[in-house]
PDB file of C-alpha atoms in Angstrom:
ATOM      1  CA  UNK A 607      62.095  91.916  84.001  1.00 42.00           C
ATOM      2  CA  UNK A 608      64.603  91.394  86.823  1.00 46.00           C
ATOM      3  CA  UNK A 609      64.217  88.392  89.047  1.00 44.00           C
ATOM      4  CA  UNK A 610      63.360  89.421  92.642  1.00 43.00           C
ATOM      5  CA  UNK A 611      64.406  87.194  95.501  1.00 42.00           C
ATOM      6  CA  UNK A 612      61.814  87.194  98.237  1.00 42.00           C
ATOM      7  CA  UNK A 613      62.919  86.856 101.845  1.00 44.00           C
ATOM      8  CA  UNK A 614      59.700  87.559 103.745  1.00 46.00           C
ATOM      9  CA  UNK A 615      56.772  89.842 104.332  1.00 45.00           C
ATOM     10  CA  UNK A 616      56.629  93.068 106.290  1.00 44.00           C
ATOM     11  CA  UNK A 617      54.086  93.999 108.951  1.00 48.00           C
ATOM     12  CA  UNK A 618      51.469  94.965 106.345  1.00 50.00           C
ATOM     13  CA  UNK A 619      51.851  91.654 104.533  1.00 51.00           C
ATOM     14  CA  UNK A 620      53.732  93.201 101.607  1.00 51.00           C
ATOM     15  CA  UNK A 621      56.526  91.159 100.066  1.00 50.00           C
ATOM     16  CA  UNK A 622      60.086  92.165 100.988  1.00 47.00           C
ATOM     17  CA  UNK A 623      62.508  91.946  98.062  1.00 52.00           C
ATOM     18  CA  UNK A 624      66.065  91.283  99.221  1.00 51.00           C
ATOM     19  CA  UNK A 625      67.392  94.674  98.087  1.00 51.00           C
ATOM     20  CA  UNK A 626      64.773  96.480 100.186  1.00 53.00           C
ATOM     21  CA  UNK A 627      65.620  94.288 103.168  1.00 51.00           C
ATOM     22  CA  UNK A 628      69.338  95.081 102.875  1.00 52.00           C
ATOM     23  CA  UNK A 629      68.613  98.777 102.463  1.00 51.00           C
ATOM     24  CA  UNK A 630      66.326  98.921 105.481  1.00 52.00           C
ATOM     25  CA  UNK A 631      68.731  97.074 107.724  1.00 51.00           C
ATOM     26  CA  UNK A 632      71.800  99.024 106.684  1.00 51.00           C
ATOM     27  CA  UNK A 633      73.281 101.785 108.804  1.00 49.00           C
ATOM     28  CA  UNK A 634      70.707 104.114 107.254  1.00 52.00           C
ATOM     29  CA  UNK A 635      68.007 102.271 109.141  1.00 53.00           C
ATOM     30  CA  UNK A 636      69.854 102.589 112.441  1.00 58.00           C
ATOM     31  CA  UNK A 637      71.212 106.121 112.069  1.00 59.00           C
ATOM     32  CA  UNK A 638      68.777 107.696 109.638  1.00 59.00           C
ATOM     33  CA  UNK A 639      71.628 109.053 107.503  1.00 58.00           C
ATOM     34  CA  UNK A 640      71.034 109.110 103.733  1.00 58.00           C
ATOM     35  CA  UNK A 641      74.778 108.544 103.111  1.00 57.00           C
ATOM     36  CA  UNK A 642      74.286 104.940 104.265  1.00 58.00           C
ATOM     37  CA  UNK A 643      71.420 104.136 101.877  1.00 63.00           C
ATOM     38  CA  UNK A 644      73.131 101.141 100.284  1.00 72.00           C
ATOM     39  CA  UNK A 645      75.076  98.159 101.558  1.00 77.00           C
ATOM     40  CA  UNK A 646      78.251  99.153  99.689  1.00 82.00           C
ATOM     41  CA  UNK A 647      78.510 102.453 101.533  1.00 81.00           C
ATOM     42  CA  UNK A 648      77.706 100.815 104.857  1.00 81.00           C
ATOM     43  CA  UNK A 649      80.355  98.137 104.279  1.00 87.00           C
ATOM     44  CA  UNK A 650      82.873 100.736 103.060  1.00 90.00           C
ATOM     45  CA  UNK A 651      82.341 102.705 106.280  1.00 88.00           C
ATOM     46  CA  UNK A 652      82.633  99.586 108.438  1.00 89.00           C
ATOM     47  CA  UNK A 653      85.891  98.577 106.713  1.00 93.00           C
ATOM     48  CA  UNK A 654      87.259 102.119 107.107  1.00 94.00           C
ATOM     49  CA  UNK A 655      86.419 102.075 110.823  1.00 92.00           C
ATOM     50  CA  UNK A 656      88.080  98.673 111.178  1.00 93.00           C
ATOM     51  CA  UNK A 657      91.287  99.982 109.605  1.00 95.00           C
ATOM     52  CA  UNK A 658      91.223 103.121 111.778  1.00 94.00           C
ATOM     53  CA  UNK A 659      90.813 100.916 114.828  1.00 92.00           C
ATOM     54  CA  UNK A 660      93.661  98.588 113.868  1.00 91.00           C
ATOM     55  CA  UNK A 661      95.871 101.556 112.929  1.00 94.00           C
ATOM     56  CA  UNK A 662      95.457 102.984 116.428  1.00 91.00           C
ATOM     57  CA  UNK A 663      97.379  99.999 117.822  1.00 88.00           C
ATOM     58  CA  UNK A 664     100.464 101.076 115.873  1.00 91.00           C
ATOM     59  CA  UNK A 665     101.123 103.873 118.402  1.00 91.00           C
ATOM     60  CA  UNK A 666      99.416 102.668 121.575  1.00 87.00           C
ATOM     61  CA  UNK A 667     100.428 100.231 124.270  1.00 90.00           C
ATOM     62  CA  UNK A 668     100.264  97.381 121.712  1.00 89.00           C
ATOM     63  CA  UNK A 669     103.036  98.921 119.574  1.00 93.00           C
ATOM     64  CA  UNK A 670     105.874  96.823 121.119  1.00 93.00           C
ATOM     65  CA  UNK A 671     103.852  93.660 120.450  1.00 91.00           C
ATOM     66  CA  UNK A 672     103.268  94.689 116.825  1.00 92.00           C
ATOM     67  CA  UNK A 673     106.990  95.354 116.383  1.00 94.00           C
ATOM     68  CA  UNK A 674     107.672  91.789 117.588  1.00 92.00           C
ATOM     69  CA  UNK A 675     105.361  90.499 114.819  1.00 92.00           C
ATOM     70  CA  UNK A 676     107.697  91.787 112.096  1.00 94.00           C
ATOM     71  CA  UNK A 677     109.864  88.919 110.822  1.00 93.00           C
ATOM     72  CA  UNK A 678     113.538  89.366 111.795  1.00 92.00           C
ATOM     73  CA  UNK A 679     114.649  89.337 108.140  1.00 93.00           C
ATOM     74  CA  UNK A 680     113.061  92.774 107.685  1.00 93.00           C
ATOM     75  CA  UNK A 681     115.032  95.854 108.773  1.00 94.00           C
ATOM     76  CA  UNK A 682     113.716  98.551 111.144  1.00 96.00           C
ATOM     77  CA  UNK A 683     110.557  96.855 112.424  1.00 95.00           C
ATOM     78  CA  UNK A 684     109.507 100.002 114.311  1.00 96.00           C
ATOM     79  CA  UNK A 685     109.525 102.009 111.093  1.00 97.00           C
ATOM     80  CA  UNK A 686     107.576  99.262 109.301  1.00 96.00           C
ATOM     81  CA  UNK A 687     104.897  99.326 112.015  1.00 96.00           C
ATOM     82  CA  UNK A 688     104.688 103.127 111.777  1.00 97.00           C
ATOM     83  CA  UNK A 689     104.423 103.110 107.980  1.00 97.00           C
ATOM     84  CA  UNK A 690     101.757 100.386 107.926  1.00 97.00           C
ATOM     85  CA  UNK A 691      99.741 102.333 110.498  1.00 96.00           C
ATOM     86  CA  UNK A 692      99.934 105.498 108.405  1.00 97.00           C
ATOM     87  CA  UNK A 693      98.960 103.568 105.269  1.00 97.00           C
ATOM     88  CA  UNK A 694      95.976 102.053 107.102  1.00 97.00           C
ATOM     89  CA  UNK A 695      94.780 105.542 108.117  1.00 97.00           C
ATOM     90  CA  UNK A 696      95.240 106.958 104.617  1.00 97.00           C
ATOM     91  CA  UNK A 697      93.473 103.932 103.124  1.00 97.00           C
ATOM     92  CA  UNK A 698      90.578 104.194 105.579  1.00 96.00           C
ATOM     93  CA  UNK A 699      90.069 107.871 104.756  1.00 96.00           C
ATOM     94  CA  UNK A 700      90.406 107.099 101.045  1.00 96.00           C
ATOM     95  CA  UNK A 701      87.630 104.498 101.276  1.00 94.00           C
ATOM     96  CA  UNK A 702      85.231 107.178 102.478  1.00 91.00           C
ATOM     97  CA  UNK A 703      85.852 109.489  99.522  1.00 91.00           C
ATOM     98  CA  UNK A 704      83.984 108.225  96.443  1.00 88.00           C
ATOM     99  CA  UNK A 705      86.628 109.402  93.950  1.00 92.00           C
ATOM    100  CA  UNK A 706      89.440 107.626  95.808  1.00 94.00           C
ATOM    101  CA  UNK A 707      87.636 104.569  97.176  1.00 93.00           C
ATOM    102  CA  UNK A 708      88.731 102.212  94.376  1.00 94.00           C
ATOM    103  CA  UNK A 709      92.380 103.210  94.711  1.00 96.00           C
ATOM    104  CA  UNK A 710      92.181 102.983  98.505  1.00 97.00           C
ATOM    105  CA  UNK A 711      90.568  99.553  98.236  1.00 96.00           C
ATOM    106  CA  UNK A 712      93.337  98.294  95.953  1.00 96.00           C
ATOM    107  CA  UNK A 713      96.002  99.736  98.249  1.00 97.00           C
ATOM    108  CA  UNK A 714      94.485  98.177 101.363  1.00 97.00           C
ATOM    109  CA  UNK A 715      94.093  94.815  99.601  1.00 97.00           C
ATOM    110  CA  UNK A 716      97.776  94.971  98.661  1.00 97.00           C
ATOM    111  CA  UNK A 717      98.661  95.932 102.247  1.00 97.00           C
ATOM    112  CA  UNK A 718      96.765  92.917 103.618  1.00 96.00           C
ATOM    113  CA  UNK A 719      98.668  90.620 101.262  1.00 96.00           C
ATOM    114  CA  UNK A 720     102.052  92.169 102.086  1.00 95.00           C
ATOM    115  CA  UNK A 721     101.429  92.055 105.847  1.00 93.00           C
ATOM    116  CA  UNK A 722     100.178  88.462 105.882  1.00 93.00           C
ATOM    117  CA  UNK A 723     103.675  86.929 106.267  1.00 92.00           C
ATOM    118  CA  UNK A 724     104.013  88.886 109.526  1.00 91.00           C
ATOM    119  CA  UNK A 725     100.761  87.312 110.697  1.00 89.00           C
ATOM    120  CA  UNK A 726     102.079  83.856 109.807  1.00 92.00           C
ATOM    121  CA  UNK A 727     105.371  84.570 111.608  1.00 92.00           C
ATOM    122  CA  UNK A 728     103.597  85.852 114.723  1.00 90.00           C
ATOM    123  CA  UNK A 729     101.160  82.926 114.841  1.00 89.00           C
ATOM    124  CA  UNK A 730     103.926  80.341 114.447  1.00 90.00           C
ATOM    125  CA  UNK A 731     106.126  82.074 117.008  1.00 89.00           C
ATOM    126  CA  UNK A 732     103.245  82.301 119.493  1.00 86.00           C
ATOM    127  CA  UNK A 733     103.486  86.057 119.991  1.00 87.00           C
ATOM    128  CA  UNK A 734     101.451  87.854 122.608  1.00 85.00           C
ATOM    129  CA  UNK A 735      99.487  91.065 122.031  1.00 84.00           C
ATOM    130  CA  UNK A 736      98.352  93.063 125.030  1.00 81.00           C
ATOM    131  CA  UNK A 737      99.123  90.129 127.326  1.00 84.00           C
ATOM    132  CA  UNK A 738      96.992  87.665 125.367  1.00 86.00           C
ATOM    133  CA  UNK A 739      98.187  84.918 123.006  1.00 87.00           C
ATOM    134  CA  UNK A 740      97.862  85.796 119.353  1.00 86.00           C
ATOM    135  CA  UNK A 741      95.167  84.038 117.334  1.00 86.00           C
ATOM    136  CA  UNK A 742      96.433  80.768 115.861  1.00 89.00           C
ATOM    137  CA  UNK A 743      97.222  80.544 112.156  1.00 90.00           C
ATOM    138  CA  UNK A 744      94.031  78.949 110.801  1.00 92.00           C
ATOM    139  CA  UNK A 745      91.531  81.392 112.379  1.00 89.00           C
ATOM    140  CA  UNK A 746      93.904  84.252 111.580  1.00 89.00           C
ATOM    141  CA  UNK A 747      93.933  83.187 107.927  1.00 93.00           C
ATOM    142  CA  UNK A 748      90.125  83.054 107.829  1.00 93.00           C
ATOM    143  CA  UNK A 749      89.949  86.549 109.335  1.00 90.00           C
ATOM    144  CA  UNK A 750      92.411  87.848 106.733  1.00 92.00           C
ATOM    145  CA  UNK A 751      90.327  86.318 103.939  1.00 94.00           C
ATOM    146  CA  UNK A 752      87.209  88.012 105.330  1.00 93.00           C
ATOM    147  CA  UNK A 753      89.005  91.386 105.570  1.00 93.00           C
ATOM    148  CA  UNK A 754      90.433  90.973 102.069  1.00 95.00           C
ATOM    149  CA  UNK A 755      87.009  90.089 100.663  1.00 94.00           C
ATOM    150  CA  UNK A 756      85.405  93.091 102.361  1.00 92.00           C
ATOM    151  CA  UNK A 757      88.110  95.418 100.996  1.00 95.00           C
ATOM    152  CA  UNK A 758      87.584  94.077  97.465  1.00 94.00           C
ATOM    153  CA  UNK A 759      83.783  94.330  97.744  1.00 92.00           C
ATOM    154  CA  UNK A 760      83.950  98.041  98.596  1.00 89.00           C
ATOM    155  CA  UNK A 761      86.084  98.947  95.567  1.00 83.00           C
TER     156      UNK A 761
END
């Protein structure tokens, strides 16, 4: 018999196993959509939305600031920013399709690793995005680790 971790009791006094708690407080609970019945799907959707949001900056008013993040040793920074934005969109869509989600997850994990030197460069240089100083290196690294972990978890 599987071990059940108890986290509390519901209104009727029944015991809440942790898997039921996660299921009830997933996006399914908020939106009532059966697609979001489990935490993996909810996380996959959240990660996809995050990548769609970050990809939008590749063509908006933040584009010049993103181009400045590309280390000078790399050629054609504008093209690099465009390609990474396209890859983020393709990866986000791929996460939402069950047959391609593992491949999309691997691709986005690789993208996060490949783009991390640009984050280091920008943090050390003190770049500005949208008129605000870029996040310093340590918090930026923690954020990247969280994003990377989320991408791996949804594979």
